């Protein structure tokens, strides 16, 4: 049975939202019950849970940014939001939960960028500072997490970008995750049995080069869509983009992959134009299917 939130906590939340946001939330059916559920989820952290009014205040500031706070509240990852706040507040046990539930789970995606455990240790150490330390004119970055999508996904995006920057800073070639994984193709990888044997290695290498040439955010969009299988609606919420805008962007990236794959094949193979066209027709529409192999786990 859902317990109604105390008037104090609910009023604290509304006050933190400001008049326009509070008015929108009051008009949403079931707002009080949704806030009650959020408070209960936050309390499930037990000893690491933030004080209820502190959580209500923090939740109110996050909901104030939404055009539809009632909908945002219904979709809220309240426990994750409470954990993020507890970590910033330095509450006992919060950092251990963050370590176990989020940071250590990032070792798998970090291994796709660089296989060394020492590299993952270095990235995670930098990530802890990035998330938890106050910035010059801003609060800790972890306070920017609004409870939209899981905390693990939100931190993973930051971790991948940080890891790619650190590879470059170390002077490594920008081989990125696709090229690392090419040496360990997964069952979801590019199926090349329909292509002549003497061309298969060239096609795979060309596609890997094309994926590696994309910028960090485009690769992350592809990974979330093809590997994590997130919907366009969910991804749009994560990146602050409308799903139609995101769909056009994904289509553009997929077209760019084929264009760059063609360019690398042209450089690698001595084919007449009609032979190259024939090869591209054979792999058209199949390159996207290989993304789960190249951007997914080993």
XYZ file of C-alpha atoms in Angstrom:
298
model
C 0.000 0.000 0.000
C 1.385 3.411 -0.989
C 1.676 5.846 1.885
C 0.938 9.484 1.108
C 3.932 11.777 1.506
C 4.002 14.128 4.437
C 2.732 17.615 3.738
C 6.163 18.931 4.690
C 8.073 16.874 2.098
C 5.538 17.530 -0.653
C 5.504 21.266 0.118
C 9.313 21.309 0.146
C 9.300 19.734 -3.328
C 6.755 22.234 -4.681
C 8.659 25.169 -3.198
C 11.904 23.944 -4.813
C 10.165 23.751 -8.195
C 9.063 27.387 -8.193
C 5.590 28.644 -8.998
C 5.323 27.661 -12.721
C 6.614 24.117 -12.206
C 4.637 23.585 -9.026
C 1.462 24.634 -10.809
C 2.093 22.101 -13.600
C 2.757 19.315 -11.107
C -0.320 20.074 -9.001
C -2.460 19.612 -12.108
C -1.041 16.139 -12.790
C -3.277 13.293 -11.547
C -1.614 11.157 -8.912
C 1.257 13.574 -8.271
C 1.166 13.077 -4.506
C 1.169 9.295 -4.852
C 4.076 9.461 -7.307
C 6.068 11.624 -4.899
C 5.276 9.139 -2.131
C 6.650 6.277 -4.234
C 9.779 8.305 -5.005
C 10.347 8.947 -1.299
C 9.886 5.249 -0.536
C 12.382 4.260 -3.235
C 14.871 6.776 -1.862
C 14.360 5.379 1.650
C 15.219 1.876 0.358
C 18.874 2.967 0.500
C 18.411 2.654 4.268
C 21.499 3.965 6.061
C 22.757 5.637 2.888
C 19.439 7.375 2.152
C 19.360 11.192 2.151
C 17.049 12.953 4.593
C 13.489 12.990 3.092
C 13.158 16.772 2.867
C 16.641 17.067 1.355
C 15.685 14.505 -1.274
C 12.338 16.229 -1.888
C 14.143 19.547 -2.386
C 16.629 17.980 -4.808
C 13.852 16.198 -6.696
C 11.944 19.467 -6.972
C 14.901 21.268 -8.561
C 15.218 18.461 -11.129
C 11.501 18.378 -11.950
C 11.474 22.158 -12.385
C 13.560 21.698 -15.538
C 10.952 19.488 -17.177
C 8.118 20.746 -19.340
C 6.035 17.809 -18.093
C 7.068 17.258 -14.457
C 4.234 14.805 -13.829
C 5.428 12.546 -16.652
C 9.045 12.931 -15.542
C 8.011 11.931 -12.030
C 6.260 8.792 -13.288
C 9.363 7.720 -15.215
C 11.806 8.713 -12.461
C 14.628 6.422 -11.328
C 14.132 7.673 -7.783
C 16.527 5.312 -6.015
C 19.308 6.228 -8.438
C 18.584 9.928 -7.973
C 18.729 9.493 -4.181
C 22.007 7.581 -4.467
C 23.561 10.365 -6.541
C 22.510 12.940 -3.946
C 23.744 10.770 -1.075
C 27.168 10.439 -2.715
C 27.503 14.191 -3.167
C 26.434 14.716 0.455
C 29.034 12.192 1.584
C 26.557 9.990 3.444
C 27.923 6.835 5.031
C 27.739 3.842 2.711
C 26.731 5.820 -0.387
C 30.150 5.680 -2.023
C 30.304 1.894 -1.523
C 26.925 1.492 -3.223
C 28.008 3.704 -6.131
C 31.175 1.656 -6.476
C 29.337 -1.689 -6.522
C 26.218 -0.758 -8.487
C 27.731 1.594 -11.057
C 31.487 2.111 -11.261
C 32.671 -1.496 -11.193
C 30.109 -2.415 -13.868
C 31.866 0.015 -16.221
C 34.914 -2.228 -16.518
C 33.264 -4.158 -19.372
C 32.649 -1.140 -21.657
C 36.051 0.313 -20.696
C 37.743 -2.934 -21.761
C 36.342 -2.367 -25.249
C 38.366 0.822 -25.455
C 41.564 -0.523 -23.881
C 42.034 -4.101 -22.627
C 44.367 -3.191 -19.757
C 42.839 -3.403 -16.220
C 45.292 -0.667 -15.206
C 43.738 1.628 -17.808
C 40.254 0.935 -16.383
C 41.569 1.709 -12.878
C 42.938 5.026 -14.110
C 39.691 5.958 -15.881
C 37.571 5.046 -12.860
C 39.770 7.099 -10.549
C 39.444 10.113 -12.845
C 35.713 9.450 -13.139
C 35.246 9.535 -9.366
C 36.819 12.984 -9.228
C 34.877 14.091 -12.291
C 31.569 13.117 -10.696
C 32.062 13.969 -7.046
C 34.477 16.894 -6.747
C 33.071 20.450 -6.786
C 33.979 22.449 -9.875
C 35.247 26.017 -9.908
C 31.885 27.684 -10.468
C 29.547 24.707 -10.313
C 28.513 21.889 -7.984
C 29.741 18.297 -8.468
C 28.776 16.894 -11.842
C 26.810 14.050 -10.244
C 24.205 16.582 -9.140
C 23.394 17.035 -12.839
C 21.874 13.553 -12.969
C 18.108 14.121 -13.103
C 16.860 10.555 -12.668
C 16.081 10.206 -16.386
C 17.305 6.771 -17.376
C 19.399 4.658 -15.015
C 22.384 6.128 -13.208
C 24.537 3.384 -14.742
C 23.698 4.502 -18.295
C 24.195 8.168 -17.410
C 27.625 7.574 -15.863
C 28.603 5.187 -18.674
C 28.301 7.954 -21.252
C 30.683 10.138 -19.241
C 33.058 7.212 -18.661
C 33.336 6.328 -22.353
C 34.050 9.918 -23.367
C 36.625 10.258 -20.605
C 38.318 6.985 -21.575
C 38.589 7.983 -25.233
C 40.145 11.339 -24.273
C 42.621 9.560 -21.984
C 43.684 7.179 -24.759
C 44.512 10.132 -26.941
C 46.317 11.870 -24.081
C 48.452 8.747 -23.636
C 49.498 8.978 -27.263
C 47.709 5.793 -28.282
C 46.469 5.539 -31.817
C 42.767 6.292 -32.017
C 41.807 2.669 -32.578
C 38.800 2.947 -30.251
C 36.456 0.157 -29.293
C 35.598 -1.068 -32.790
C 39.193 -1.866 -33.690
C 39.912 -3.521 -30.348
C 36.886 -5.758 -30.815
C 37.755 -6.627 -34.383
C 40.347 -9.050 -33.058
C 37.608 -10.798 -31.076
C 34.506 -10.815 -33.290
C 31.340 -11.800 -31.475
C 28.459 -13.917 -32.853
C 26.658 -10.669 -33.669
C 29.506 -9.512 -35.875
C 29.553 -8.806 -39.571
C 28.491 -11.866 -41.572
C 30.663 -11.949 -44.677
C 29.922 -15.389 -46.094
C 28.047 -13.803 -48.985
C 31.213 -11.966 -50.123
C 34.131 -13.485 -52.018
C 36.705 -14.893 -49.589
C 39.517 -12.669 -50.849
C 37.436 -9.548 -50.077
C 36.103 -10.415 -46.625
C 39.072 -9.202 -44.573
C 39.103 -5.940 -46.516
C 35.403 -5.342 -45.929
C 35.693 -5.997 -42.202
C 38.767 -3.782 -41.883
C 37.097 -1.008 -43.893
C 34.000 -1.098 -41.718
C 36.066 -1.061 -38.526
C 37.974 1.959 -39.836
C 34.692 3.684 -40.649
C 33.297 3.109 -37.140
C 36.568 4.254 -35.588
C 36.450 7.500 -37.582
C 33.140 8.592 -36.027
C 33.175 11.070 -33.183
C 32.607 9.868 -29.613
C 28.959 10.888 -29.392
C 27.969 9.272 -32.698
C 29.582 6.008 -31.595
C 27.749 6.235 -28.277
C 24.429 6.809 -30.082
C 25.035 3.719 -32.211
C 26.045 1.638 -29.185
C 22.955 2.594 -27.202
C 20.662 1.895 -30.171
C 22.174 -1.290 -31.616
C 23.789 -2.857 -28.534
C 21.787 -1.639 -25.538
C 18.606 -1.690 -27.678
C 17.291 1.567 -26.227
C 14.259 3.023 -27.953
C 14.451 6.348 -29.763
C 12.195 7.835 -27.069
C 14.532 6.708 -24.285
C 17.646 7.886 -26.128
C 15.983 11.205 -26.915
C 15.416 11.734 -23.203
C 19.053 10.912 -22.413
C 20.451 13.268 -25.051
C 17.779 15.963 -24.890
C 16.704 15.359 -28.494
C 13.274 14.733 -30.019
C 12.967 11.184 -31.348
C 12.468 12.444 -34.921
C 15.689 14.465 -34.669
C 17.476 11.444 -33.237
C 16.131 9.197 -35.997
C 17.474 11.567 -38.663
C 20.827 11.700 -36.915
C 21.091 7.903 -36.715
C 20.188 7.621 -40.400
C 22.856 10.162 -41.209
C 25.493 8.268 -39.224
C 24.556 4.995 -40.921
C 24.864 6.631 -44.348
C 28.223 8.058 -43.308
C 29.397 4.573 -42.300
C 28.656 3.221 -45.769
C 30.334 6.211 -47.424
C 33.500 5.849 -45.366
C 33.532 2.071 -45.764
C 33.364 2.569 -49.521
C 36.220 5.065 -49.420
C 38.488 2.693 -47.466
C 37.607 -0.220 -49.749
C 38.459 1.926 -52.724
C 41.872 2.592 -51.194
C 42.510 -1.056 -50.270
C 41.207 -2.895 -53.351
C 42.098 -2.398 -56.974
C 38.560 -2.652 -58.281
C 36.918 -1.143 -61.286
C 34.093 1.271 -60.456
C 31.410 -1.254 -61.411
C 33.059 -3.934 -59.217
C 33.141 -1.557 -56.254
C 29.489 -0.671 -56.839
C 28.600 -4.353 -56.924
C 30.412 -4.977 -53.643
C 28.693 -2.022 -51.941
C 25.296 -3.244 -53.134
C 26.080 -6.637 -51.586
C 26.794 -5.155 -48.160
C 24.194 -2.365 -48.283
C 21.938 -2.594 -45.236
C 24.111 -5.289 -43.640
C 26.726 -3.020 -42.076
C 24.296 -1.823 -39.410
C 23.701 -5.424 -38.338
C 27.384 -5.771 -37.420
C 27.328 -2.899 -34.949
C 26.168 -5.175 -32.136
C 29.301 -7.228 -32.723
C 31.751 -4.367 -32.999
C 30.317 -2.109 -30.281
C 28.994 -4.817 -27.978
C 30.844 -7.044 -25.563
C 33.643 -9.335 -26.602
